[in-house]
Amino acid sequence: MSSYTVAIPATTGNLGPGFDCLGAALSLYNVFEFAIAPELKLTASGPYADKVAKNKNNLIYQSFERVFEQIQQPKPIISLHMDVQVPLARGLGSSATAIVGGMIGANLLAGSPLSDQEVLQLAIEMEGHPDNVAPAMLGGCQLVASGSDGGWEMCAIDWHQDLAVAVAIPDMELSTVKARQVLPKEVPMKDAVFNASHLALLTQALVNANPSWLSSALQDKLHQPYRQNLIPHMETVQKAAIAAGAYGVVISGAGPTLLALGNPAKIELIMSAMCDTWQGSGVNAIGKCLAIANDGAKVKSS
């Protein structure tokens, strides 16, 4: 085949206590169309089309090139069309969609010399953090840990069907680099123990959709206390979501998007409460109720 369409889901990383190791795929997709072409051409559509580079500095294209470096083959000339539905620098894994999408597209056009596991490991190496890349490619909720062989181990966490997701996306960008700069290099032992216990509880709370467990398990002491000052009115928005019935509210990835978990019957009310509270504080925000994308990356040949 000389052309492929690859759809990659947005992701939410950390989910509170799962800093850099837990993430879930969401039902919001960036779609990339790769085709052999006489000259390099990058085009874009979608609400965030003006935010992506249309040249060789594009992250999707750089990820495409990385695969051909890895397999030591000359890269083909391509056209790449990007339907950009995932906002950039908002904590929804836009860079993971680019890296995973670019690498899958390259591997397909090369005749699939790399296994899915090899593509995944290469994508994590390029991204630097596995909590977005793993669910973007594999789908669902993924717990990732470093393996004894230097690679990564993936563990799928079942997500109960009665556990719904709402995100509130403020009209502001927050780079991962900036969000990491505020984190301490060391934390107290009690905070490390706190997060270990709450992450363990969260893995079971997601399976059972246990409201009491979730309200406790979504707490964190490794990153959110240090990042909340980067997100205007975060505490006020959290309180509004809880009052509307949310089990808990966390920073999605590095932020500034906030993500709430709740009962499906209340999730639209929760979403509206978050957005309305931000609007009332002078911050424009877009709300979405999203499902867990269990399929991960989707491929279609043409």
mmCIF file of C-alpha atoms in Angstrom:
data_model
loop_
_atom_site.group_PDB
_atom_site.id
_atom_site.type_symbol
_atom_site.label_atom_id
_atom_site.label_comp_id
_atom_site.label_asym_id
_atom_site.label_seq_id
_atom_site.Cartn_x
_atom_site.Cartn_y
_atom_site.Cartn_z
ATOM 1 C CA MET A 1 0.000 0.000 0.000
ATOM 2 C CA SER A 2 1.176 3.546 -0.726
ATOM 3 C CA SER A 3 -1.193 5.416 1.629
ATOM 4 C CA TYR A 4 -2.508 4.941 5.149
ATOM 5 C CA THR A 5 -4.783 6.812 7.546
ATOM 6 C CA VAL A 6 -3.877 6.606 11.225
ATOM 7 C CA ALA A 7 -6.173 7.796 14.042
ATOM 8 C CA ILE A 8 -4.555 8.304 17.448
ATOM 9 C CA PRO A 9 -6.558 9.072 20.614
ATOM 10 C CA ALA A 10 -5.921 11.880 23.039
ATOM 11 C CA THR A 11 -4.675 10.734 26.415
ATOM 12 C CA THR A 12 -4.757 11.838 30.003
ATOM 13 C CA GLY A 13 -1.620 11.163 31.992
ATOM 14 C CA ASN A 14 -1.041 10.734 35.733
ATOM 15 C CA LEU A 15 -4.692 10.523 36.867
ATOM 16 C CA GLY A 16 -3.655 11.974 40.206
ATOM 17 C CA PRO A 17 -1.187 9.655 41.977
ATOM 18 C CA GLY A 18 0.065 7.854 38.847
ATOM 19 C CA PHE A 19 2.736 10.434 38.018
ATOM 20 C CA ASP A 20 4.600 9.455 34.830
ATOM 21 C CA CYS A 21 3.291 5.873 34.973
ATOM 22 C CA LEU A 22 -0.510 5.821 34.517
ATOM 23 C CA GLY A 23 -2.550 7.085 31.594
ATOM 24 C CA ALA A 24 -5.778 6.510 29.700
ATOM 25 C CA ALA A 25 -6.852 6.962 26.082
ATOM 26 C CA LEU A 26 -9.827 9.248 25.433
ATOM 27 C CA SER A 27 -12.364 9.337 22.597
ATOM 28 C CA LEU A 28 -10.929 12.422 20.895
ATOM 29 C CA TYR A 29 -8.700 11.715 17.896
ATOM 30 C CA ASN A 30 -6.030 13.269 15.740
ATOM 31 C CA VAL A 31 -6.119 11.707 12.265
ATOM 32 C CA PHE A 32 -3.060 11.583 10.021
ATOM 33 C CA GLU A 33 -3.054 10.611 6.340
ATOM 34 C CA PHE A 34 0.273 9.408 4.927
ATOM 35 C CA ALA A 35 0.838 8.900 1.198
ATOM 36 C CA ILE A 36 3.822 8.478 -1.104
ATOM 37 C CA ALA A 37 4.137 11.726 -3.078
ATOM 38 C CA PRO A 38 6.425 13.412 -5.642
ATOM 39 C CA GLU A 39 7.309 16.161 -3.145
ATOM 40 C CA LEU A 40 7.017 16.725 0.592
ATOM 41 C CA LYS A 41 3.711 18.377 1.449
ATOM 42 C CA LEU A 42 2.207 18.902 4.903
ATOM 43 C CA THR A 43 -1.345 20.203 5.282
ATOM 44 C CA ALA A 44 -3.715 20.493 8.216
ATOM 45 C CA SER A 45 -7.385 20.883 9.068
ATOM 46 C CA GLY A 46 -9.392 20.937 12.271
ATOM 47 C CA PRO A 47 -9.774 23.468 15.089
ATOM 48 C CA TYR A 48 -6.059 23.490 15.930
ATOM 49 C CA ALA A 49 -4.659 23.336 12.385
ATOM 50 C CA ASP A 50 -2.932 26.701 12.734
ATOM 51 C CA LYS A 51 -0.969 25.447 15.754
ATOM 52 C CA VAL A 52 1.038 22.743 13.950
ATOM 53 C CA ALA A 53 4.137 23.196 11.788
ATOM 54 C CA LYS A 54 3.763 22.513 8.066
ATOM 55 C CA ASN A 55 7.444 21.769 7.460
ATOM 56 C CA LYS A 56 10.186 19.367 8.550
ATOM 57 C CA ASN A 57 10.010 20.752 12.090
ATOM 58 C CA ASN A 58 6.637 19.048 12.497
ATOM 59 C CA LEU A 59 6.757 16.476 15.312
ATOM 60 C CA ILE A 60 4.785 13.919 13.306
ATOM 61 C CA TYR A 61 7.272 14.169 10.461
ATOM 62 C CA GLN A 62 10.256 14.026 12.831
ATOM 63 C CA SER A 63 8.791 10.856 14.361
ATOM 64 C CA PHE A 64 8.306 9.483 10.844
ATOM 65 C CA GLU A 65 11.997 10.144 10.134
ATOM 66 C CA ARG A 66 13.058 8.487 13.401
ATOM 67 C CA VAL A 67 11.649 5.137 12.277
ATOM 68 C CA PHE A 68 13.623 5.183 9.049
ATOM 69 C CA GLU A 69 16.759 6.040 11.014
ATOM 70 C CA GLN A 70 16.052 3.067 13.257
ATOM 71 C CA ILE A 71 15.554 0.591 10.412
ATOM 72 C CA GLN A 72 18.388 2.168 8.396
ATOM 73 C CA GLN A 73 16.338 2.652 5.250
ATOM 74 C CA PRO A 74 16.023 5.792 3.109
ATOM 75 C CA LYS A 75 12.812 7.604 3.947
ATOM 76 C CA PRO A 76 10.258 8.063 1.163
ATOM 77 C CA ILE A 77 8.879 11.425 0.080
ATOM 78 C CA ILE A 78 5.372 11.806 1.443
ATOM 79 C CA SER A 79 2.334 13.984 1.716
ATOM 80 C CA LEU A 80 0.952 14.250 5.233
ATOM 81 C CA HIS A 81 -2.475 15.617 6.063
ATOM 82 C CA MET A 82 -3.284 16.247 9.712
ATOM 83 C CA ASP A 83 -6.813 16.572 11.088
ATOM 84 C CA VAL A 84 -5.981 18.179 14.428
ATOM 85 C CA GLN A 85 -8.764 17.715 16.973
ATOM 86 C CA VAL A 86 -6.624 17.431 20.120
ATOM 87 C CA PRO A 87 -5.559 20.833 21.498
ATOM 88 C CA LEU A 88 -1.833 21.440 21.886
ATOM 89 C CA ALA A 89 -0.142 22.147 25.230
ATOM 90 C CA ARG A 90 -3.314 21.438 27.230
ATOM 91 C CA GLY A 91 -2.423 18.164 28.961
ATOM 92 C CA LEU A 92 -4.258 15.870 26.546
ATOM 93 C CA GLY A 93 -1.313 14.096 24.954
ATOM 94 C CA SER A 94 -1.080 15.950 21.653
ATOM 95 C CA SER A 95 2.644 15.199 21.401
ATOM 96 C CA ALA A 96 1.985 11.507 22.029
ATOM 97 C CA THR A 97 -0.532 11.448 19.166
ATOM 98 C CA ALA A 98 2.115 13.011 16.927
ATOM 99 C CA ILE A 99 4.906 10.623 17.896
ATOM 100 C CA VAL A 100 2.805 7.466 17.837
ATOM 101 C CA GLY A 101 1.036 8.516 14.631
ATOM 102 C CA GLY A 102 4.253 9.430 12.852
ATOM 103 C CA MET A 103 5.946 6.188 13.816
ATOM 104 C CA ILE A 104 3.012 3.961 12.915
ATOM 105 C CA GLY A 105 2.685 5.704 9.539
ATOM 106 C CA ALA A 106 6.387 5.281 8.836
ATOM 107 C CA ASN A 107 6.413 1.632 9.851
ATOM 108 C CA LEU A 108 3.442 0.901 7.593
ATOM 109 C CA LEU A 109 4.979 2.616 4.564
ATOM 110 C CA ALA A 110 8.223 0.726 5.221
ATOM 111 C CA GLY A 111 6.396 -2.613 5.113
ATOM 112 C CA SER A 112 6.094 -3.055 8.905
ATOM 113 C CA PRO A 113 9.674 -4.131 9.710
ATOM 114 C CA LEU A 114 9.127 -3.197 13.370
ATOM 115 C CA SER A 115 6.750 -5.043 15.670
ATOM 116 C CA ASP A 116 4.112 -3.084 17.574
ATOM 117 C CA GLN A 117 6.187 -3.533 20.726
ATOM 118 C CA GLU A 118 9.283 -2.153 18.998
ATOM 119 C CA VAL A 119 7.338 0.862 17.729
ATOM 120 C CA LEU A 120 5.986 1.444 21.228
ATOM 121 C CA GLN A 121 9.422 1.273 22.842
ATOM 122 C CA LEU A 122 10.832 3.665 20.222
ATOM 123 C CA ALA A 123 7.938 6.080 20.778
ATOM 124 C CA ILE A 124 8.492 6.088 24.545
ATOM 125 C CA GLU A 125 12.188 6.752 23.961
ATOM 126 C CA MET A 126 11.370 9.775 21.811
ATOM 127 C CA GLU A 127 8.591 11.143 24.036
ATOM 128 C CA GLY A 128 10.513 10.573 27.247
ATOM 129 C CA HIS A 129 7.468 9.605 29.316
ATOM 130 C CA PRO A 130 5.399 6.417 28.859
ATOM 131 C CA ASP A 131 2.116 7.433 30.491
ATOM 132 C CA ASN A 132 0.758 9.115 27.336
ATOM 133 C CA VAL A 133 2.443 7.039 24.637
ATOM 134 C CA ALA A 134 1.280 3.642 25.916
ATOM 135 C CA PRO A 135 -2.474 4.402 25.986
ATOM 136 C CA ALA A 136 -2.229 6.392 22.733
ATOM 137 C CA MET A 137 -1.026 3.258 20.974
ATOM 138 C CA LEU A 138 -2.622 0.454 22.988
ATOM 139 C CA GLY A 139 -5.832 2.148 24.138
ATOM 140 C CA GLY A 140 -7.607 1.827 27.462
ATOM 141 C CA CYS A 141 -5.933 2.612 30.760
ATOM 142 C CA GLN A 142 -2.286 1.584 30.968
ATOM 143 C CA LEU A 143 0.070 1.278 33.916
ATOM 144 C CA VAL A 144 3.691 1.422 32.762
ATOM 145 C CA ALA A 145 6.832 0.445 34.669
ATOM 146 C CA SER A 146 10.461 0.096 33.669
ATOM 147 C CA GLY A 147 11.419 -3.511 32.958
ATOM 148 C CA SER A 148 14.434 -5.479 34.131
ATOM 149 C CA ASP A 149 15.749 -5.553 30.553
ATOM 150 C CA GLY A 150 15.796 -1.764 30.243
ATOM 151 C CA GLY A 151 12.511 -1.644 28.331
ATOM 152 C CA TRP A 152 8.989 -1.013 29.578
ATOM 153 C CA GLU A 153 6.279 -3.267 30.972
ATOM 154 C CA MET A 154 2.645 -2.424 30.171
ATOM 155 C CA CYS A 155 -0.258 -3.472 32.360
ATOM 156 C CA ALA A 156 -3.815 -2.761 31.195
ATOM 157 C CA ILE A 157 -6.139 -1.580 33.976
ATOM 158 C CA ASP A 158 -9.817 -2.352 33.484
ATOM 159 C CA TRP A 159 -11.997 0.772 33.498
ATOM 160 C CA HIS A 160 -15.528 0.226 34.787
ATOM 161 C CA GLN A 161 -18.316 1.174 32.373
ATOM 162 C CA ASP A 162 -20.076 3.150 35.113
ATOM 163 C CA LEU A 163 -17.123 5.506 35.462
ATOM 164 C CA ALA A 164 -17.457 8.516 33.150
ATOM 165 C CA VAL A 165 -14.969 11.235 32.208
ATOM 166 C CA ALA A 166 -15.407 14.983 31.746
ATOM 167 C CA VAL A 167 -12.683 17.432 30.822
ATOM 168 C CA ALA A 168 -12.639 21.210 31.047
ATOM 169 C CA ILE A 169 -10.080 22.733 28.688
ATOM 170 C CA PRO A 170 -9.185 26.347 29.524
ATOM 171 C CA ASP A 171 -8.202 28.818 26.829
ATOM 172 C CA MET A 172 -4.558 28.875 27.843
ATOM 173 C CA GLU A 173 -1.490 26.809 27.059
ATOM 174 C CA LEU A 174 0.903 25.234 29.545
ATOM 175 C CA SER A 175 4.012 23.529 28.247
ATOM 176 C CA THR A 176 5.155 20.277 29.819
ATOM 177 C CA VAL A 177 8.601 21.828 30.256
ATOM 178 C CA LYS A 178 7.203 24.686 32.337
ATOM 179 C CA ALA A 179 5.001 22.321 34.343
ATOM 180 C CA ARG A 180 8.041 20.174 35.167
ATOM 181 C CA GLN A 181 10.193 23.115 36.183
ATOM 182 C CA VAL A 182 8.076 23.717 39.281
ATOM 183 C CA LEU A 183 8.498 20.146 40.562
ATOM 184 C CA PRO A 184 10.995 19.475 43.365
ATOM 185 C CA LYS A 185 13.999 17.237 42.750
ATOM 186 C CA GLU A 186 13.323 15.386 46.012
ATOM 187 C CA VAL A 187 10.178 14.719 48.041
ATOM 188 C CA PRO A 188 9.638 13.549 51.630
ATOM 189 C CA MET A 189 9.396 9.791 52.172
ATOM 190 C CA LYS A 190 5.865 10.211 53.557
ATOM 191 C CA ASP A 191 4.761 11.789 50.259
ATOM 192 C CA ALA A 192 6.245 8.913 48.260
ATOM 193 C CA VAL A 193 4.427 6.411 50.476
ATOM 194 C CA PHE A 194 1.216 8.438 50.155
ATOM 195 C CA ASN A 195 1.349 8.248 46.359
ATOM 196 C CA ALA A 196 2.291 4.567 46.274
ATOM 197 C CA SER A 197 -0.693 3.641 48.439
ATOM 198 C CA HIS A 198 -3.099 5.892 46.569
ATOM 199 C CA LEU A 199 -1.981 4.608 43.161
ATOM 200 C CA ALA A 200 -2.526 1.035 44.331
ATOM 201 C CA LEU A 201 -5.997 1.987 45.555
ATOM 202 C CA LEU A 202 -6.751 3.812 42.298
ATOM 203 C CA THR A 203 -6.068 0.734 40.166
ATOM 204 C CA GLN A 204 -8.795 -1.089 42.092
ATOM 205 C CA ALA A 205 -11.131 1.901 42.280
ATOM 206 C CA LEU A 206 -11.124 2.189 38.472
ATOM 207 C CA VAL A 207 -12.011 -1.492 38.144
ATOM 208 C CA ASN A 208 -14.894 -1.248 40.619
ATOM 209 C CA ALA A 209 -16.041 2.376 40.117
ATOM 210 C CA ASN A 210 -16.104 2.646 43.901
ATOM 211 C CA PRO A 211 -16.966 6.297 44.719
ATOM 212 C CA SER A 212 -15.405 6.273 48.190
ATOM 213 C CA TRP A 213 -12.180 4.704 46.948
ATOM 214 C CA LEU A 214 -12.001 7.113 44.018
ATOM 215 C CA SER A 215 -12.456 10.230 46.123
ATOM 216 C CA SER A 216 -9.471 9.151 48.211
ATOM 217 C CA ALA A 217 -7.363 7.515 45.493
ATOM 218 C CA LEU A 218 -7.295 10.504 43.126
ATOM 219 C CA GLN A 219 -5.283 12.539 45.639
ATOM 220 C CA ASP A 220 -1.610 13.206 44.944
ATOM 221 C CA LYS A 221 1.413 14.772 46.628
ATOM 222 C CA LEU A 222 4.117 14.448 43.950
ATOM 223 C CA HIS A 223 3.052 16.915 41.271
ATOM 224 C CA GLN A 224 -0.375 18.524 41.626
ATOM 225 C CA PRO A 225 0.377 20.620 44.751
ATOM 226 C CA TYR A 226 3.296 22.195 42.890
ATOM 227 C CA ARG A 227 1.436 22.748 39.623
ATOM 228 C CA GLN A 228 -1.883 24.102 40.850
ATOM 229 C CA ASN A 229 -0.598 27.683 40.969
ATOM 230 C CA LEU A 230 0.070 27.467 37.214
ATOM 231 C CA ILE A 231 -3.644 26.864 36.610
ATOM 232 C CA PRO A 232 -5.864 29.854 37.488
ATOM 233 C CA HIS A 233 -8.779 29.131 39.842
ATOM 234 C CA MET A 234 -8.032 25.394 39.880
ATOM 235 C CA GLU A 235 -9.232 24.838 43.437
ATOM 236 C CA THR A 236 -12.480 26.710 42.770
ATOM 237 C CA VAL A 237 -13.174 24.622 39.670
ATOM 238 C CA GLN A 238 -12.418 21.419 41.589
ATOM 239 C CA LYS A 239 -14.865 22.360 44.333
ATOM 240 C CA ALA A 240 -17.581 23.132 41.773
ATOM 241 C CA ALA A 241 -17.133 19.725 40.152
ATOM 242 C CA ILE A 242 -17.276 17.924 43.504
ATOM 243 C CA ALA A 243 -20.429 19.858 44.413
ATOM 244 C CA ALA A 244 -21.963 18.721 41.113
ATOM 245 C CA GLY A 245 -21.254 15.086 41.963
ATOM 246 C CA ALA A 246 -17.719 14.361 40.776
ATOM 247 C CA TYR A 247 -15.817 11.645 42.635
ATOM 248 C CA GLY A 248 -12.617 13.601 42.126
ATOM 249 C CA VAL A 249 -10.847 16.101 39.875
ATOM 250 C CA VAL A 250 -7.241 15.897 38.695
ATOM 251 C CA ILE A 251 -4.890 17.784 36.416
ATOM 252 C CA SER A 252 -4.854 16.042 33.040
ATOM 253 C CA GLY A 253 -1.225 15.384 32.189
ATOM 254 C CA ALA A 254 0.819 18.512 32.826
ATOM 255 C CA GLY A 255 -2.314 20.682 32.593
ATOM 256 C CA PRO A 256 -3.982 23.071 32.323
ATOM 257 C CA THR A 257 -6.950 20.828 31.445
ATOM 258 C CA LEU A 258 -8.818 19.469 34.460
ATOM 259 C CA LEU A 259 -10.401 16.019 34.365
ATOM 260 C CA ALA A 260 -13.273 14.806 36.521
ATOM 261 C CA LEU A 261 -14.546 11.288 37.123
ATOM 262 C CA GLY A 262 -18.158 10.624 37.989
ATOM 263 C CA ASN A 263 -21.355 8.708 37.410
ATOM 264 C CA PRO A 264 -22.482 8.761 33.744
ATOM 265 C CA ALA A 265 -25.851 10.221 34.798
ATOM 266 C CA LYS A 266 -24.138 13.271 36.306
ATOM 267 C CA ILE A 267 -21.138 13.738 34.033
ATOM 268 C CA GLU A 268 -22.638 16.464 31.808
ATOM 269 C CA LEU A 269 -23.657 18.442 34.885
ATOM 270 C CA ILE A 270 -20.124 18.055 36.248
ATOM 271 C CA MET A 271 -18.618 19.234 32.967
ATOM 272 C CA SER A 272 -20.886 22.283 32.885
ATOM 273 C CA ALA A 273 -20.073 23.139 36.487
ATOM 274 C CA MET A 274 -16.343 23.189 35.736
ATOM 275 C CA CYS A 275 -16.668 25.302 32.603
ATOM 276 C CA ASP A 276 -19.209 27.695 34.121
ATOM 277 C CA THR A 277 -16.994 28.236 37.159
ATOM 278 C CA TRP A 278 -14.008 29.041 34.988
ATOM 279 C CA GLN A 279 -16.126 31.356 32.833
ATOM 280 C CA GLY A 280 -17.334 33.117 35.954
ATOM 281 C CA SER A 281 -13.716 33.719 36.912
ATOM 282 C CA GLY A 282 -12.876 35.208 33.527
ATOM 283 C CA VAL A 283 -11.328 32.115 31.928
ATOM 284 C CA ASN A 284 -12.879 30.756 28.742
ATOM 285 C CA ALA A 285 -13.111 26.960 28.780
ATOM 286 C CA ILE A 286 -14.423 24.193 26.551
ATOM 287 C CA GLY A 287 -15.990 21.105 28.109
ATOM 288 C CA LYS A 288 -16.170 17.580 26.727
ATOM 289 C CA CYS A 289 -17.626 14.341 28.023
ATOM 290 C CA LEU A 290 -15.379 11.592 26.712
ATOM 291 C CA ALA A 291 -15.311 7.807 26.732
ATOM 292 C CA ILE A 292 -12.267 5.630 27.305
ATOM 293 C CA ALA A 293 -10.863 4.712 23.880
ATOM 294 C CA ASN A 294 -10.200 1.016 24.332
ATOM 295 C CA ASP A 295 -8.972 0.410 20.778
ATOM 296 C CA GLY A 296 -6.040 2.815 20.839
ATOM 297 C CA ALA A 297 -4.428 3.597 17.489
ATOM 298 C CA LYS A 298 -6.582 2.805 14.444
ATOM 299 C CA VAL A 299 -5.217 2.173 10.943
ATOM 300 C CA LYS A 300 -6.914 2.180 7.548
ATOM 301 C CA SER A 301 -5.177 1.521 4.225
ATOM 302 C CA SER A 302 -6.261 3.090 0.954
#
